[in-house]
Amino acid sequence: MGTYEDVFRASLEAPETFWLKAAQGVDWEVAPSRALDSTGAPFHRWFPDGRLNVCFNALDRHVEAGRGEQPALVHDSPVTGTRRTYTYAALRDEVAAFAGALTRLGVGHGDRVVIYMPMVPEAAVAMLACARIGAVHSVVFGGFAPPELAVRIDDATPKVVVSASCGIEGKRVIPYKPLLDRAIELAAHKPEKCVVLQRPQAEAELGPDDLDWNEAVAGAEPAGCVPVAATDPLYILYTSGTTGKPKGVVRDCGGYTVALRWSMDAVYDVGPGETMFTASDVGWVVGHSYIVYGPLLAGATTILYEGKPVGTPDAGQFWRVAAEYRVKSMFTAPTAFRAIRKQDPEGALAAQYDLSHLRYLFLAGERLDPETYRWASELLDIPVIDNWWQTETGWPIVANPVGIEAAPVKPGSPTFPLPGWDVRVVGPSGQPLPAGTDGAIVVKLPLPPGALPTLWNDDARYVASYLSAFDGYYLTGDSGHIDEDGYVFVMGRTDDVINVAGHRLSTGSMEEALASHPDVAECCVIGVADALKGQVPRGFVVLKAGSERDAEEVEAELVQLVRERIGAVASLKDVAVVPALPKTRSGKILRKTMRGIADGQEEPIPSTVDDPSVIETLRPVLRRTDQPG
């Protein structure tokens, strides 16, 4: 591909040429004659005159190329003790059959299908089946509470909902059907049918508008691929963790397919016949892009894993999967590795497996602290690559582009903006900030292919949420800086920058200092209201498994450590050792919930929380008013 500098410069100086060339990696029914249509700016459209089918690119073309017997998808479920492997030919046939079942239920081009499922192969089958017939899927994370599911049903107005009888979280079996029934009861929009996959762990009682998955497929005529416009929506994915009506991020067919196919080579260095293990959930953007679509578009083998990194049955499950399936690239969240490190700080479990095929570890979803980076790098002796992106962007904004040219790593930075992403750091009035100065991270328009073109049925909210703060720029909502070498440092969400007595301080910088302590497994810093200083930081740390240090001694050391690293201005005088931090099921720490409780608000427990008992345990600590200093 040439050097990173050459490729990046070409993507910004001649985007039309750059992306039309990238589009040659995709099979088109009608190849596009131009890449970008900006006539409706700020609503930009990619490959406006192209027509294609995303499912054909993900499955059929590999079968037609003679690789039908290559493994396409592996389902590994330690929570059920089952494993299944689908070849490209078998997965195509499963998808075509379910696409036929949807067609028989009246689902066609442009109709929406909500998918509310656990980490089972049928979730990917349902997604690809929608893509096959030109329907628009909207995957809702399995286990979302009925009110959250109901508002998504009302916004997407699906003709059909596809679900399962239950999901499994650790040792808990969670019946989905009662949650789905309640959501439909709450929703104003009523889907015509629900297709339910029966799982043996808890079968569901079906109602008059419900269909068993197997019965729906039985006798259905396999559906062929329906070519659609490149600008047609492929899916809607709702952002999580927001209040009020969720934002339905739209992903288009053509731009997304081109961007993901290109990123598999350039960013993840995964090609046909190689294996990628992305330990996420299909309900999140990482699952959409790098469990389902990205690896299959590249002709690789993808692993769909049902379970947690620890406790199923031990902290060695990721190593087992990597060894057993000869994984080349592993992709997960830093939280997962902090959990593994907490349970196995010396990495003894990794030593039990043959990891010689593992070439890269990619981490994203939240900030990669330098200590987790160091631990993983020393343990695996392979490149550990941070990458930063969002639900809205669909693929990484900033990463170390190992498929183009690997760059030296700077701990704490996901490295460089990827081709197509013109990343800037600006101050409150939109002025460019000098190297090393923290500010709002923005991206110059137009966004590259694969990023959201708008929100579902809400162009005005798209502009208000992302394009109105700084003219000509997309607002990421993250803060940080770019150093003199061009490395991007993402320090946290804009609202994680706190104002202490007139000093704007990044909680990310404080977390970086806390995480460097040898006894700390993971940490979190939040800003809480203070009558004198406006806000003050409070730190919460979880110690490594086996640590026998006195908690008060460690807390005192951590306060001193932040003072040494950042200075007295940080005013971090309150650090508490806690047994665990509250997280979503995708591994993100619930900082907003923690801030609300600490500020005395009656914060409800979010439906996305992984273990509600952790929040209840933390409430007394968060609400105590006798903070030091």
XYZ file of C-alpha atoms in Angstrom:
629
model
C 0.000 0.000 0.000
C 3.012 2.310 0.332
C 4.031 4.183 3.468
C 1.466 5.451 5.952
C 2.262 9.070 5.069
C 1.737 8.422 1.347
C -1.558 6.604 1.863
C -2.899 9.104 4.396
C -2.010 12.101 2.225
C -3.625 10.505 -0.831
C -6.858 9.859 1.102
C -7.211 13.548 2.024
C -5.861 15.190 -1.132
C -7.628 12.950 -3.653
C -10.486 11.184 -1.822
C -12.364 10.486 -5.061
C -9.456 8.544 -6.543
C -8.538 6.899 -3.237
C -11.966 5.501 -2.426
C -12.852 4.486 -5.978
C -9.700 2.382 -5.928
C -10.701 0.911 -2.558
C -14.130 0.132 -4.011
C -12.461 -2.274 -6.440
C -12.104 -4.689 -3.526
C -15.898 -5.115 -3.540
C -18.154 -6.936 -6.012
C -20.757 -4.572 -7.494
C -23.933 -5.204 -9.453
C -23.354 -1.709 -10.873
C -19.899 -0.308 -10.156
C -19.885 3.330 -9.020
C -18.547 5.936 -11.427
C -17.871 8.424 -8.632
C -17.059 8.132 -4.953
C -18.533 11.154 -3.190
C -21.724 13.160 -3.614
C -21.648 16.353 -1.540
C -24.487 18.165 -3.288
C -26.633 17.781 -0.152
C -23.894 18.852 2.282
C -23.602 18.483 5.210
C -25.278 15.194 4.211
C -22.593 13.445 2.181
C -23.208 10.207 0.271
C -20.647 7.656 -0.890
C -20.760 5.761 -4.204
C -24.134 7.318 -5.103
C -24.626 5.500 -8.416
C -23.359 2.088 -7.268
C -25.500 -1.000 -6.626
C -24.458 -4.095 -4.672
C -25.538 -6.687 -2.136
C -23.620 -6.826 1.133
C -24.518 -10.466 1.865
C -23.236 -11.532 -1.559
C -19.919 -9.864 -0.750
C -19.778 -11.509 2.673
C -20.715 -15.061 1.624
C -21.647 -15.954 -1.955
C -18.606 -14.546 -3.697
C -16.288 -16.647 -1.522
C -18.264 -19.777 -2.377
C -18.149 -18.895 -6.070
C -14.392 -18.365 -5.764
C -13.998 -21.996 -4.669
C -13.627 -21.489 -0.913
C -17.035 -22.790 0.104
C -15.549 -25.419 2.440
C -13.401 -22.934 4.348
C -14.651 -22.207 7.885
C -16.517 -18.903 7.904
C -17.957 -18.700 11.419
C -17.119 -20.591 14.597
C -19.463 -20.451 17.581
C -17.609 -21.180 20.820
C -19.792 -21.183 23.928
C -18.127 -22.214 27.199
C -21.325 -21.259 29.057
C -23.220 -24.041 27.249
C -20.284 -26.314 26.494
C -21.022 -26.277 22.767
C -19.031 -25.460 19.637
C -20.191 -25.231 16.027
C -18.318 -24.444 12.830
C -20.003 -23.169 9.655
C -18.259 -23.258 6.302
C -18.907 -20.444 3.849
C -21.204 -22.713 1.843
C -23.119 -23.868 4.927
C -23.475 -20.343 6.307
C -24.686 -19.080 2.923
C -27.320 -21.819 2.860
C -28.470 -21.050 6.428
C -28.706 -17.352 5.602
C -30.562 -17.953 2.336
C -33.063 -20.189 4.126
C -33.762 -17.666 6.863
C -33.930 -14.868 4.290
C -36.608 -16.963 2.574
C -38.461 -17.263 5.862
C -38.407 -13.480 6.288
C -39.614 -13.030 2.709
C -42.497 -15.402 3.407
C -43.423 -13.201 6.377
C -43.667 -10.208 4.050
C -40.277 -8.630 4.781
C -38.800 -6.917 1.739
C -36.470 -4.176 0.585
C -36.371 -1.311 3.093
C -38.435 -3.065 5.780
C -36.937 -3.117 9.261
C -36.242 -6.201 11.373
C -35.293 -5.873 15.046
C -32.913 -8.607 16.225
C -32.904 -9.189 20.002
C -30.638 -12.165 20.558
C -27.745 -13.522 22.614
C -24.378 -14.524 21.174
C -25.581 -17.391 19.013
C -24.850 -18.046 15.310
C -28.476 -17.351 14.459
C -27.925 -13.689 15.392
C -25.367 -13.364 12.579
C -27.587 -15.437 10.286
C -30.498 -13.042 10.884
C -28.313 -9.987 10.201
C -26.972 -11.404 6.954
C -30.433 -12.614 5.913
C -31.736 -9.050 6.178
C -28.797 -7.809 4.099
C -29.523 -10.531 1.542
C -33.043 -9.296 0.790
C -32.374 -5.573 1.224
C -34.116 -5.306 4.596
C -32.703 -3.060 7.352
C -31.725 -4.811 10.566
C -31.527 -3.214 13.981
C -29.757 -5.365 16.541
C -30.669 -4.583 20.137
C -28.265 -5.902 22.749
C -29.743 -9.043 24.275
C -30.969 -8.511 27.802
C -31.892 -4.842 27.419
C -34.842 -4.103 29.678
C -38.311 -3.843 28.085
C -38.521 -0.004 28.147
C -35.235 0.325 26.212
C -36.316 -2.325 23.725
C -39.739 -0.689 23.362
C -38.373 2.734 22.385
C -36.169 1.100 19.762
C -39.146 -0.804 18.374
C -41.111 2.428 18.197
C -38.313 4.243 16.399
C -37.396 1.510 13.900
C -41.024 0.291 13.404
C -39.996 -3.253 12.447
C -42.247 -5.598 10.511
C -40.706 -8.581 12.322
C -38.720 -9.104 15.531
C -36.239 -11.993 15.721
C -35.377 -13.201 19.207
C -34.412 -16.235 21.279
C -35.979 -17.965 24.237
C -33.100 -17.039 26.539
C -29.596 -15.720 26.945
C -26.886 -16.839 29.363
C -24.880 -14.411 31.494
C -22.240 -16.332 33.426
C -24.242 -18.886 35.366
C -27.536 -17.020 34.978
C -30.129 -18.003 32.399
C -32.105 -14.932 31.335
C -35.474 -15.614 29.670
C -35.834 -13.200 26.745
C -39.403 -13.866 25.714
C -41.035 -12.204 28.771
C -38.809 -9.158 28.181
C -39.806 -9.052 24.521
C -43.522 -9.502 25.309
C -43.410 -6.649 27.805
C -41.535 -4.415 25.354
C -44.147 -4.990 22.655
C -46.867 -4.270 25.209
C -45.165 -0.946 26.034
C -44.467 -0.015 22.412
C -46.933 1.938 20.308
C -45.755 0.104 17.204
C -46.692 -3.575 17.055
C -44.561 -5.872 14.857
C -46.545 -8.316 12.772
C -44.593 -11.405 13.832
C -41.878 -12.528 16.236
C -39.550 -15.375 15.241
C -38.150 -17.104 18.337
C -35.125 -19.404 18.462
C -35.808 -22.022 21.139
C -32.772 -22.788 23.301
C -32.748 -25.871 25.553
C -31.653 -23.882 28.625
C -35.124 -22.249 28.811
C -37.757 -22.769 26.146
C -40.336 -20.025 25.645
C -44.086 -20.254 25.499
C -45.119 -18.909 22.102
C -48.148 -16.695 21.491
C -50.414 -16.353 18.448
C -48.070 -13.885 16.704
C -44.932 -15.918 17.432
C -43.159 -18.396 15.183
C -40.588 -21.007 16.143
C -37.337 -20.388 14.206
C -37.218 -23.936 12.833
C -40.849 -23.833 11.783
C -40.330 -20.476 10.074
C -37.436 -21.877 8.036
C -39.065 -25.213 7.231
C -40.340 -25.177 3.675
C -39.145 -21.628 2.982
C -37.733 -21.055 -0.477
C -34.071 -19.970 -0.158
C -33.799 -16.320 -1.086
C -31.325 -14.903 -3.554
C -29.341 -11.689 -3.141
C -31.243 -8.466 -3.903
C -28.990 -5.674 -5.257
C -29.653 -2.324 -3.573
C -28.338 1.209 -3.913
C -25.022 1.846 -2.197
C -26.721 4.683 -0.310
C -29.524 2.445 1.023
C -29.362 1.705 4.756
C -27.887 -1.642 5.789
C -28.687 -1.305 9.484
C -29.716 0.972 12.332
C -27.717 0.752 15.560
C -28.930 2.707 18.549
C -26.437 4.405 20.800
C -26.602 3.128 24.357
C -26.371 4.860 27.689
C -28.237 8.017 26.704
C -31.364 9.440 28.270
C -34.522 10.078 26.313
C -35.032 8.831 22.790
C -31.984 6.861 21.594
C -30.096 7.950 18.505
C -30.448 5.524 15.607
C -27.117 5.541 13.816
C -27.645 4.679 10.146
C -25.060 2.628 8.246
C -25.174 2.647 4.466
C -24.496 -0.411 2.296
C -21.809 0.763 -0.115
C -19.635 2.990 2.041
C -19.629 0.538 4.934
C -18.752 -2.442 2.750
C -15.856 -0.615 1.085
C -14.509 0.803 4.365
C -14.658 -2.495 6.253
C -13.148 -4.499 3.418
C -10.323 -1.951 3.203
C -9.791 -1.852 6.987
C -9.361 -5.621 7.257
C -6.184 -5.336 5.179
C -4.921 -1.935 6.282
C -5.728 -1.926 9.997
C -6.118 -5.540 11.136
C -3.895 -7.332 8.589
C -6.396 -10.197 8.234
C -7.035 -11.821 4.862
C -8.702 -14.874 3.319
C -8.336 -18.067 5.332
C -6.957 -16.306 8.427
C -8.800 -16.196 11.735
C -10.002 -13.157 13.698
C -11.353 -13.445 17.237
C -13.331 -10.376 18.285
C -14.542 -10.791 21.849
C -17.470 -8.398 21.823
C -21.223 -8.738 21.297
C -23.175 -8.483 18.066
C -25.344 -5.903 19.830
C -22.482 -3.384 19.772
C -20.762 -1.718 16.826
C -17.578 -3.769 17.270
C -19.663 -6.923 16.904
C -21.345 -5.625 13.749
C -18.089 -4.564 12.127
C -15.528 -7.120 13.276
C -17.449 -10.229 14.317
C -19.905 -10.315 11.421
C -19.253 -8.066 8.444
C -15.523 -7.249 8.362
C -14.041 -10.763 8.631
C -16.610 -12.259 6.249
C -16.082 -9.524 3.669
C -12.367 -10.382 3.840
C -12.987 -14.117 3.430
C -11.567 -14.807 6.884
C -12.805 -17.064 9.681
C -14.596 -15.233 12.492
C -15.212 -16.486 16.017
C -18.469 -15.722 17.789
C -17.790 -16.327 21.494
C -20.538 -16.697 24.092
C -19.092 -16.092 27.532
C -16.913 -13.808 29.612
C -13.124 -13.557 29.745
C -13.049 -14.859 33.322
C -15.196 -17.335 35.206
C -16.070 -19.580 32.220
C -14.439 -21.581 33.781
C -11.249 -19.545 34.301
C -9.295 -16.528 33.081
C -7.645 -18.602 30.356
C -10.606 -18.803 27.966
C -9.308 -16.185 25.531
C -5.972 -18.010 25.350
C -7.767 -21.309 24.764
C -9.778 -19.844 21.895
C -6.718 -18.189 20.358
C -4.753 -21.442 20.491
C -7.513 -23.809 19.433
C -8.537 -21.850 16.320
C -5.058 -20.555 15.402
C -6.165 -16.941 15.776
C -4.056 -14.323 14.016
C -5.742 -11.161 15.360
C -7.589 -10.844 18.653
C -9.773 -7.803 19.337
C -11.454 -6.976 22.633
C -11.851 -4.215 25.225
C -9.172 -3.133 27.726
C -11.631 -4.037 30.484
C -11.452 -7.687 29.466
C -7.692 -7.681 29.828
C -7.835 -5.899 33.147
C -10.189 -8.644 34.344
C -7.803 -11.342 33.102
C -4.848 -9.563 34.677
C -6.700 -9.212 37.988
C -7.350 -12.957 38.142
C -3.992 -14.052 36.700
C -1.505 -11.219 37.284
C 1.517 -13.333 36.331
C -0.069 -14.604 33.105
C 0.437 -18.235 34.061
C -2.677 -19.356 32.192
C -1.444 -17.902 28.904
C 1.697 -20.016 29.208
C -0.428 -23.176 29.050
C -1.458 -22.555 25.435
C 0.285 -22.410 22.064
C -0.152 -18.800 21.005
C 2.420 -18.891 18.234
C -0.175 -17.977 15.579
C -1.313 -14.851 17.459
C 0.242 -11.874 15.706
C -1.739 -8.912 17.068
C -3.864 -7.900 20.028
C -6.231 -5.009 19.270
C -7.954 -3.188 22.119
C -10.760 -0.598 21.862
C -14.024 0.516 23.453
C -12.463 2.677 26.134
C -9.122 4.224 26.844
C -6.198 1.788 26.950
C -4.217 2.715 30.038
C -0.434 2.351 29.741
C -0.218 -0.255 32.507
C -2.625 -2.649 30.760
C -0.712 -2.032 27.543
C 2.569 -2.861 29.262
C 1.221 -6.021 30.910
C -0.264 -7.398 27.690
C 2.811 -6.471 25.638
C 5.230 -8.169 28.006
C 3.014 -11.229 28.416
C 2.380 -11.865 24.709
C 5.463 -10.291 23.090
C 3.386 -9.166 20.097
C 2.121 -5.741 19.001
C -0.664 -4.538 21.312
C -2.611 -2.024 19.275
C -5.029 0.511 20.644
C -7.690 1.785 18.269
C -10.212 4.540 18.850
C -13.608 4.804 17.226
C -17.314 5.084 17.948
C -20.711 3.597 17.206
C -21.200 6.500 14.841
C -18.019 5.931 12.839
C -18.374 2.196 12.152
C -14.614 1.566 11.944
C -11.511 3.051 13.590
C -10.722 6.750 13.439
C -7.254 6.355 14.955
C -5.111 3.208 15.033
C -1.673 1.834 14.305
C -2.099 0.818 10.641
C -0.077 -2.402 10.755
C -1.333 -3.546 7.354
C 0.133 -0.396 5.771
C 3.136 0.381 7.943
C 3.493 -0.361 11.651
C 4.456 2.705 13.670
C 6.347 2.792 16.969
C 3.880 2.633 19.854
C 3.489 5.427 22.379
C 1.668 4.044 25.440
C -1.564 5.946 26.003
C -2.031 6.794 22.305
C -3.951 4.792 19.686
C -1.322 6.203 17.259
C -2.294 8.021 14.023
C -5.504 9.056 12.245
C -6.355 6.451 9.632
C -6.679 7.391 5.951
C -9.885 9.317 5.356
C -10.045 10.735 8.890
C -8.870 14.370 9.064
C -8.584 14.670 12.857
C -8.072 18.059 14.542
C -8.024 19.373 18.126
C -9.784 22.685 18.735
C -10.520 25.056 21.585
C -13.917 26.341 22.784
C -14.282 28.810 19.901
C -13.090 26.307 17.306
C -9.545 27.638 17.123
C -6.797 25.077 16.313
C -4.742 24.213 19.365
C -0.971 23.747 19.398
C 0.614 20.304 19.740
C 0.240 18.823 23.191
C -2.706 21.021 24.219
C -5.907 19.290 25.263
C -9.131 20.291 23.549
C -12.144 18.899 21.720
C -11.295 16.232 19.142
C -13.127 16.854 15.857
C -13.015 15.440 12.324
C -13.131 17.639 9.234
C -16.070 16.917 6.942
C -16.837 14.952 4.883
C -16.488 11.843 7.003
C -15.030 8.877 5.097
C -17.079 5.910 3.865
C -18.549 3.716 6.600
C -19.350 6.572 8.983
C -22.949 7.500 9.681
C -24.587 9.597 6.938
C -27.375 10.628 9.357
C -29.649 9.394 12.162
C -32.692 7.283 11.418
C -35.575 9.592 10.481
C -33.906 12.499 12.278
C -31.638 14.645 10.078
C -32.129 17.642 12.373
C -30.864 15.764 15.416
C -27.877 14.498 13.416
C -26.870 18.083 12.648
C -27.587 19.324 16.185
C -25.730 16.462 17.891
C -22.636 16.210 15.727
C -22.229 19.071 13.249
C -23.393 22.257 14.969
C -20.671 22.812 17.585
C -17.910 23.639 15.082
C -18.745 24.589 11.505
C -17.394 22.074 8.996
C -16.454 19.514 11.628
C -17.890 16.366 13.192
C -17.846 16.574 16.988
C -16.583 13.302 18.455
C -17.482 14.224 22.041
C -14.002 13.144 23.143
C -11.196 15.335 24.386
C -7.446 14.975 24.073
C -4.470 16.255 22.144
C -2.134 15.549 19.225
C 1.559 15.586 20.068
C 4.392 16.996 17.991
C 4.860 13.633 16.220
C 1.210 13.431 15.143
C 0.151 10.845 17.729
C -3.414 11.285 18.966
C -4.077 10.994 22.708
C -7.732 10.489 23.626
C -8.072 11.363 27.297
C -11.793 10.823 27.796
C -15.223 12.136 26.977
C -15.600 15.897 26.951
C -17.690 15.645 30.103
C -14.822 13.750 31.789
C -12.811 16.973 31.768
C -13.491 18.517 35.168
C -13.067 22.065 36.371
C -11.252 22.249 39.713
C -11.056 25.821 41.006
C -10.817 27.150 37.456
C -8.325 24.517 36.274
C -9.525 22.173 33.524
C -8.189 18.704 34.312
C -8.530 15.397 32.505
C -9.687 12.489 34.627
C -7.947 10.280 32.048
C -4.566 11.653 33.058
C -5.292 10.850 36.692
C -6.445 7.347 35.790
C -3.212 6.860 33.890
C -1.253 7.702 37.029
C -3.347 5.427 39.265
C -3.073 2.513 36.823
C 0.718 2.673 36.937
C 0.740 1.564 40.595
C 1.949 -2.059 40.821
C -0.980 -3.167 42.996
C -3.775 -1.649 40.871
C -5.718 -3.880 38.460
C -8.162 -1.218 37.238
C -9.298 2.228 38.236
C -11.711 5.062 37.621
C -11.669 8.796 38.410
C -14.827 10.895 38.420
C -15.484 14.544 39.117
C -18.005 15.290 41.878
C -19.594 18.559 42.983
C -17.747 20.592 45.600
C -19.031 23.777 47.251
C -15.603 25.420 47.326
C -13.858 24.294 44.141
C -16.822 23.554 41.912
C -15.626 20.009 41.298
C -13.084 17.691 42.864
C -11.810 14.347 41.580
C -12.447 11.076 43.395
C -10.579 7.895 42.551
C -11.699 4.277 42.838
C -9.307 1.373 42.376
C -9.538 -2.412 42.308
C -6.438 -4.243 43.491
C -4.882 -7.197 41.712
C -5.918 -10.664 42.794
C -3.670 -11.898 45.568
C -2.628 -8.439 46.718
C -2.270 -8.396 50.499
C -1.490 -4.706 50.801
C -3.320 -2.639 53.394
C -5.974 -0.597 51.591
C -5.234 2.638 53.480
C -1.533 2.394 52.657
C -2.267 1.906 48.960
C -4.742 4.800 48.976
C -2.153 7.127 50.491
C 0.461 6.007 47.949
C -1.966 6.665 45.100
C -2.737 10.200 46.271
C 0.985 10.916 46.402
C 1.532 9.287 43.005
C -0.997 11.581 41.300
C 0.540 14.589 43.043
C 3.964 13.611 41.696
C 2.761 12.897 38.170
C 0.279 15.747 37.658
C 0.931 18.160 40.513
C -0.972 19.566 43.462
C -3.386 21.234 41.063
C -5.022 17.829 40.487
C -6.428 17.983 44.046
C -6.955 14.209 44.062
C -7.041 13.569 47.801
C -9.693 10.879 47.893
C -8.909 7.420 46.545
C -10.896 4.387 47.677
C -10.011 0.733 47.240
C -13.194 -1.090 46.180
C -13.923 -4.743 45.323
C -15.208 -3.986 41.803
C -16.246 -1.184 39.454
C -19.732 -1.059 37.918
C -19.695 -1.819 34.184
C -21.988 -2.366 31.275
C -22.121 -5.814 29.740
C -19.819 -4.505 27.013
C -17.221 -3.646 29.674
C -17.528 0.140 29.921
C -17.305 1.656 33.389
C -20.518 3.444 34.376
C -18.887 6.769 35.209
C -22.042 8.814 34.679
C -23.998 6.639 37.108
C -21.182 6.867 39.651
C -21.089 10.673 39.342
C -24.836 10.921 39.840
C -24.790 8.800 42.992
C -21.806 10.712 44.378
C -23.638 14.011 43.774
C -26.644 12.784 45.752
C -28.976 11.995 42.880
C -31.297 9.008 42.983
C -29.673 7.309 40.039
C -31.570 4.228 38.831
C -29.505 1.177 37.986
C -29.055 1.183 34.179
C -30.430 -1.794 32.309
C -27.036 -2.214 30.646
C -25.243 -2.918 33.945
C -23.470 -6.262 34.106
C -23.883 -6.835 37.863
C -26.318 -4.542 39.743
C -24.920 -5.645 43.105
C -21.657 -3.817 42.362
C -23.499 -0.479 42.263
C -25.318 -1.240 45.497
C -22.021 -2.112 47.187
C -20.507 1.161 45.976
C -23.384 3.450 46.958
C -22.201 4.048 50.561
C -18.655 4.761 49.339
C -19.844 7.116 46.618
C -22.197 9.003 48.921
C -19.957 9.488 51.912
C -19.347 13.155 52.615
C -16.234 12.928 54.765
C -13.796 13.085 51.868
C -10.235 13.944 52.865
C -9.225 17.578 52.424
